[in-house]
Coordinates of N, CA and C in Angstrom, one line a residue:
M21 N 43.5 -34.9 -6.0 CA 43.3 -33.8 -5.6 C 42.7 -32.7 -6.6
G22 N 41.5 -32.5 -6.5 CA 40.7 -31.7 -7.4 C 40.6 -30.3 -6.9
T23 N 40.0 -29.7 -7.7 CA 39.8 -28.2 -7.2 C 38.4 -28.3 -6.2
P24 N 38.3 -27.5 -5.4 CA 37.2 -27.4 -4.4 C 35.8 -27.0 -5.2
A25 N 34.9 -27.8 -4.6 CA 33.5 -27.5 -5.4 C 33.3 -26.1 -5.1
K26 N 32.7 -25.4 -6.2 CA 31.9 -24.1 -6.1 C 30.7 -23.9 -5.4
T27 N 30.8 -23.0 -4.6 CA 29.7 -22.9 -3.5 C 28.9 -21.8 -4.0
S28 N 27.6 -22.2 -4.4 CA 26.8 -21.3 -5.0 C 25.8 -20.6 -4.0
K29 N 25.5 -19.4 -4.0 CA 24.7 -18.8 -3.0 C 23.3 -19.2 -3.2
S30 N 22.5 -19.5 -2.1 CA 21.0 -19.5 -2.5 C 20.2 -18.2 -2.7
P31 N 19.3 -18.3 -3.4 CA 18.7 -17.0 -3.6 C 18.3 -16.1 -2.3
S32 N 18.1 -16.9 -1.2 CA 17.8 -15.9 -0.1 C 19.1 -15.4 0.4
Q33 N 20.3 -15.8 0.1 CA 21.5 -15.2 0.5 C 22.0 -14.1 -0.6
T34 N 21.5 -13.9 -1.5 CA 21.9 -13.0 -2.6 C 21.2 -11.6 -2.3
G35 N 21.9 -10.7 -2.8 CA 21.3 -9.2 -2.5 C 20.2 -8.9 -3.6
I36 N 19.4 -8.1 -3.5 CA 18.2 -7.8 -4.2 C 18.8 -6.5 -5.1
T37 N 18.4 -6.9 -6.3 CA 18.9 -6.0 -7.3 C 17.9 -4.9 -7.6
W38 N 18.4 -3.9 -8.3 CA 17.5 -2.7 -8.4 C 16.3 -3.1 -9.4
V39 N 16.5 -3.9 -10.2 CA 15.3 -4.3 -11.0 C 14.1 -5.2 -10.2
Q40 N 14.7 -6.0 -9.3 CA 13.7 -6.8 -8.6 C 13.1 -5.7 -7.4
A41 N 13.9 -4.6 -7.2 CA 13.0 -3.6 -6.4 C 12.2 -2.9 -6.9
V42 N 12.5 -2.5 -8.3 CA 11.5 -1.7 -8.9 C 10.2 -2.6 -9.5
R43 N 10.5 -3.9 -9.7 CA 9.5 -4.8 -10.0 C 8.6 -4.8 -8.9
D44 N 9.1 -5.1 -7.5 CA 8.2 -5.1 -6.4 C 7.4 -3.8 -6.0
I45 N 7.9 -2.6 -6.3 CA 7.3 -1.5 -6.2 C 6.1 -1.4 -7.4
V46 N 6.5 -1.6 -8.4 CA 5.5 -1.7 -9.5 C 4.2 -2.4 -9.2
V47 N 4.6 -3.7 -8.8 CA 3.6 -4.7 -8.5 C 2.6 -4.2 -7.5
T48 N 3.4 -3.9 -6.3 CA 2.6 -3.3 -5.1 C 1.5 -2.0 -5.5
A49 N 2.4 -1.1 -6.3 CA 1.5 -0.1 -7.0 C 0.0 -0.4 -7.7
I50 N 0.5 -1.6 -8.3 CA -0.7 -2.2 -9.3 C -1.6 -2.6 -8.1
N51 N -1.3 -3.5 -7.2 CA -2.1 -4.1 -6.4 C -2.9 -3.0 -5.3
R52 N -2.4 -1.9 -5.3 CA -3.2 -1.0 -4.3 C -3.9 0.2 -5.0
G53 N -3.8 0.1 -6.6 CA -4.4 1.1 -7.4 C -3.6 2.4 -7.6
Q54 N -2.5 2.4 -7.1 CA -1.6 3.6 -7.3 C -0.7 3.8 -8.3
L55 N -0.9 2.9 -9.5 CA -0.1 2.8 -10.7 C 0.0 4.2 -11.5
P56 N -1.1 4.8 -11.8 CA -1.3 5.9 -12.4 C -0.3 7.3 -11.6
V57 N -0.3 7.2 -10.2 CA 0.3 8.0 -9.6 C 1.9 7.9 -9.6
L58 N 2.1 6.6 -9.6 CA 3.6 6.1 -9.5 C 4.2 6.5 -11.0
G59 N 3.4 6.4 -12.0 CA 3.7 6.8 -13.4 C 4.0 8.3 -13.5
F60 N 2.9 9.1 -12.8 CA 3.2 10.6 -12.8 C 4.3 11.0 -12.0
V61 N 4.6 10.4 -11.0 CA 5.8 10.8 -10.4 C 7.2 10.4 -11.1
A62 N 7.1 9.3 -11.6 CA 8.2 8.8 -12.4 C 8.7 9.7 -13.6
L63 N 7.5 10.1 -14.3 CA 7.7 10.9 -15.4 C 8.1 12.3 -14.8
A64 N 7.7 13.0 -13.9 CA 8.0 14.0 -13.4 C 9.6 14.1 -13.2
L65 N 10.0 13.0 -12.3 CA 11.4 13.0 -11.9 C 12.2 12.7 -13.1
L66 N 11.9 12.0 -14.3 CA 12.4 11.8 -15.4 C 12.6 13.2 -16.2
M67 N 11.6 14.2 -16.1 CA 11.7 15.3 -16.8 C 12.7 16.2 -16.0
V68 N 12.6 16.2 -14.6 CA 13.7 17.1 -13.9 C 15.0 16.5 -14.0
Y69 N 15.4 15.0 -14.3 CA 16.6 14.6 -14.4 C 17.1 15.0 -15.7
R70 N 16.2 15.1 -16.8 CA 16.6 15.4 -18.1 C 16.9 16.9 -18.3
L71 N 16.7 17.8 -17.5 CA 16.8 19.2 -17.6 C 18.4 19.5 -17.2
P72 N 18.7 20.7 -17.8 CA 20.2 21.0 -17.4 C 20.2 21.5 -16.0
E73 N 21.5 21.5 -15.3 CA 21.4 22.0 -13.9 C 21.0 23.4 -13.6
A74 N 21.2 24.3 -14.5 CA 20.8 25.7 -14.3 C 19.3 25.7 -14.5
A75 N 18.7 25.0 -15.2 CA 17.2 24.9 -15.4 C 16.7 24.3 -14.3
V76 N 17.2 23.3 -13.5 CA 16.8 22.5 -12.4 C 16.7 23.7 -11.3
A77 N 17.8 24.5 -11.2 CA 18.0 25.3 -10.1 C 16.8 26.4 -10.3
E78 N 16.7 26.8 -11.4 CA 15.7 27.9 -11.7 C 14.3 27.5 -11.5
L79 N 14.0 26.2 -11.8 CA 12.6 25.5 -11.6 C 12.3 25.6 -10.0
F80 N 13.2 25.1 -9.1 CA 13.2 25.1 -7.8 C 12.9 26.4 -7.2
K81 N 13.7 27.4 -7.9 CA 13.5 28.8 -7.3 C 12.1 29.3 -7.6
D82 N 11.6 29.0 -8.9 CA 10.2 29.5 -9.1 C 9.3 28.8 -8.2
I83 N 9.4 27.4 -8.1 CA 8.4 26.7 -7.1 C 8.6 27.3 -5.8
L84 N 9.7 27.7 -5.1 CA 9.5 28.3 -4.0 C 9.1 29.6 -3.9
D85 N 9.3 30.5 -4.9 CA 8.7 31.9 -5.0 C 7.2 31.6 -5.1
S86 N 6.6 30.6 -5.8 CA 5.2 30.7 -5.9 C 4.6 30.1 -4.7
L87 N 5.3 29.4 -4.0 CA 4.7 29.0 -2.5 C 4.8 30.0 -1.5
R88 N 5.9 31.1 -1.8 CA 5.9 32.2 -0.8 C 4.8 33.2 -1.1
N89 N 4.6 33.3 -2.4 CA 3.6 34.3 -2.7 C 1.9 33.9 -2.9
G90 N 1.7 32.6 -2.6 CA 0.6 31.9 -2.6 C 0.0 31.3 -3.8
A91 N 0.7 31.5 -4.6 CA 0.0 31.0 -6.0 C -0.2 29.6 -5.9
L92 N 0.7 28.8 -5.1 CA 0.3 27.3 -5.2 C -0.7 27.0 -4.0
T93 N -1.4 27.8 -3.2 CA -2.1 27.3 -2.1 C -3.3 26.5 -2.6
G94 N -3.9 26.5 -3.7 CA -4.8 25.7 -4.2 C -4.4 24.4 -4.2
Y95 N -3.1 24.0 -4.8 CA -2.5 22.8 -4.9 C -2.3 22.2 -3.6
G96 N -1.8 23.0 -2.6 CA -1.5 22.4 -1.3 C -2.7 22.1 -0.8
L97 N -3.9 22.9 -0.7 CA -5.2 22.4 -0.3 C -5.7 21.4 -1.0
W98 N -5.4 21.1 -2.2 CA -6.0 20.0 -2.9 C -5.4 18.7 -2.3
V99 N -3.9 18.8 -2.1 CA -3.2 17.5 -1.4 C -3.7 17.3 -0.1
V100 N -4.0 18.3 0.8 CA -4.6 18.3 2.2 C -6.0 17.3 1.9
T101 N -6.7 17.7 1.1 CA -7.8 17.2 0.8 C -8.0 15.7 0.5
I102 N -7.1 15.4 -0.4 CA -6.8 14.0 -0.7 C -6.5 13.4 0.4
G103 N -5.5 13.7 1.2 CA -4.9 13.0 2.2 C -6.2 12.8 3.4
F104 N -7.1 13.9 3.7 CA -8.2 13.6 4.3 C -9.2 12.5 3.6
W105 N -9.4 12.6 2.4 CA -10.2 11.5 1.8 C -9.6 10.1 2.1
Y106 N -8.3 10.0 1.8 CA -7.5 8.6 2.0 C -7.8 8.2 3.4
W107 N -7.6 9.0 4.5 CA -7.8 8.8 5.8 C -9.3 8.1 6.1
H108 N -10.2 9.0 5.3 CA -11.7 8.7 5.7 C -12.1 7.3 5.0
A109 N -11.6 7.3 3.7 CA -12.0 6.0 3.0 C -11.2 4.7 3.8
R110 N -10.1 5.0 4.3 CA -9.7 3.9 5.1 C -10.3 3.6 6.3
S111 N -10.7 4.4 7.1 CA -11.4 4.2 8.3 C -12.8 3.7 8.0
M112 N -13.4 4.0 7.0 CA -14.8 3.5 6.6 C -14.8 2.0 6.2
R113 N -13.6 1.7 5.3 CA -13.2 0.3 4.9 C -13.1 -0.6 6.3
K114 N -12.4 -0.1 7.3 CA -11.9 -0.8 8.5 C -13.4 -0.9 9.2
A115 N -14.2 0.1 9.4 CA -15.6 -0.1 10.1 C -16.2 -0.8 9.5
F116 N -16.5 -1.0 8.1 CA -17.2 -1.9 7.3 C -16.7 -3.2 7.7
S117 N -15.4 -3.5 7.7 CA -14.8 -5.0 7.7 C -15.0 -5.4 9.1
D118 N -14.9 -4.5 10.0 CA -15.3 -5.1 11.4 C -16.7 -5.4 11.8
E119 N -17.6 -4.7 11.3 CA -19.2 -4.7 11.2 C -19.5 -6.2 10.5
A120 N -18.9 -6.4 9.3 CA -19.2 -7.7 8.7 C -18.7 -8.7 9.3
K121 N -17.6 -8.7 9.9 CA -16.8 -9.9 11.0 C -18.0 -9.9 12.2
R122 N -18.4 -8.8 12.8 CA -19.1 -8.8 13.9 C -20.5 -9.5 13.5
I123 N -21.3 -9.2 12.3 CA -22.3 -9.9 11.8 C -22.1 -11.5 11.6
G124 N -20.9 -11.8 10.9 CA -20.7 -13.3 10.7 C -20.7 -14.1 12.0
R125 N -20.1 -13.4 12.9 CA -19.6 -14.1 14.4 C -21.3 -14.2 14.8
E126 N -22.0 -13.2 14.8 CA -23.3 -13.3 15.4 C -24.2 -14.4 14.6
K127 N -24.0 -14.7 13.4 CA -24.9 -15.3 12.5 C -24.3 -16.8 12.8
S128 N -23.0 -17.0 12.9 CA -22.4 -18.2 13.3 C -22.8 -18.8 14.7
K129 N -23.0 -17.9 15.6 CA -23.6 -18.3 16.9 C -24.9 -18.6 16.8
L130 N -25.6 -17.9 16.1 CA -27.5 -18.3 16.0 C -27.2 -19.8 15.3
Q131 N -26.7 -19.8 14.3 CA -26.6 -21.1 13.6 C -26.4 -22.3 14.4
S132 N -25.2 -22.1 15.4 CA -24.8 -23.1 16.1 C -25.6 -23.5 17.4
D133 N -26.3 -22.4 17.9 CA -27.3 -22.4 19.0 C -28.6 -23.1 18.3
A134 N -28.9 -22.7 17.3 CA -30.2 -23.4 16.4 C -29.9 -25.0 16.1
A135 N -28.7 -25.2 15.7 CA -28.5 -26.7 15.2 C -28.1 -27.6 16.4
G136 N -27.6 -27.0 17.7 CA -27.2 -27.5 18.7 C -26.0 -28.2 18.4
V137 N -25.3 -27.8 17.3 CA -23.8 -28.3 17.1 C -22.8 -27.1 16.8
E138 N -21.7 -27.4 17.2 CA -20.4 -26.3 16.8 C -20.0 -26.4 15.7
F139 N -20.1 -25.5 14.6 CA -19.6 -25.6 13.4 C -18.1 -25.2 13.4
K140 N -17.5 -25.6 12.4 CA -16.1 -24.8 12.1 C -16.2 -23.8 11.5
S141 N -15.2 -22.8 11.7 CA -15.3 -21.6 11.2 C -14.6 -21.8 9.6
S142 N -15.3 -20.9 8.6 CA -14.5 -20.9 7.3 C -13.6 -20.0 7.2
D143 N -13.4 -19.1 8.3 CA -12.3 -18.1 8.0 C -10.9 -18.4 8.5
V144 N -10.8 -19.9 9.1 CA -9.6 -20.3 9.3 C -8.3 -20.4 8.7
N145 N -8.7 -20.5 7.3 CA -7.6 -20.3 6.3 C -7.1 -19.0 6.2
R146 N -7.7 -18.0 6.4 CA -7.3 -16.6 6.3 C -6.8 -16.0 7.7
G147 N -6.5 -16.9 8.6 CA -6.1 -16.5 9.8 C -7.1 -15.6 10.7
V148 N -8.3 -15.9 10.6 CA -9.3 -15.2 11.5 C -10.2 -16.2 11.9
A149 N -9.6 -16.9 12.8 CA -10.4 -18.0 13.5 C -11.2 -17.4 14.1
S150 N -12.6 -18.0 14.5 CA -13.6 -17.6 15.2 C -13.3 -17.3 16.7
K151 N -12.7 -16.3 17.0 CA -12.3 -15.9 18.6 C -13.6 -15.2 19.1
G152 N -13.6 -15.5 20.4 CA -14.5 -14.6 21.2 C -15.9 -14.9 21.1
R153 N -16.1 -16.3 20.9 CA -17.5 -16.8 20.7 C -18.3 -16.7 22.2
R154 N -19.5 -16.1 22.1 CA -20.2 -15.8 23.2 C -21.2 -16.9 23.4
S155 N -21.4 -17.3 24.7 CA -22.2 -18.3 24.9 C -23.4 -18.0 25.7

């Protein structure tokens, strides 16, 4: 009669630690080119965290007063402009990608018609199989 064997949890059964979550956020920010923004936000939050409670209350009161009297209108318009720029850039990337895929399908069809052979798509590995072939 020995002691029961220890059951260890597999990595998929354990919870995610805060270190892993921060790592994932930083890696995603790097991949999307948003690391400077993340750093700025983290620095601002750290500065607010280090302030005494009375100073934080005064800071937010000053920010709200500035919003009421219009002193921060330029910053608000800047944020709106950045939002529209992001939306436009994303829609242009999608339009360009769709056009490149359309051209690729058309080129593949012309090559297949000229050779008289159906070629395999090189996009299969990326999950973009040649769908919708026109004959």
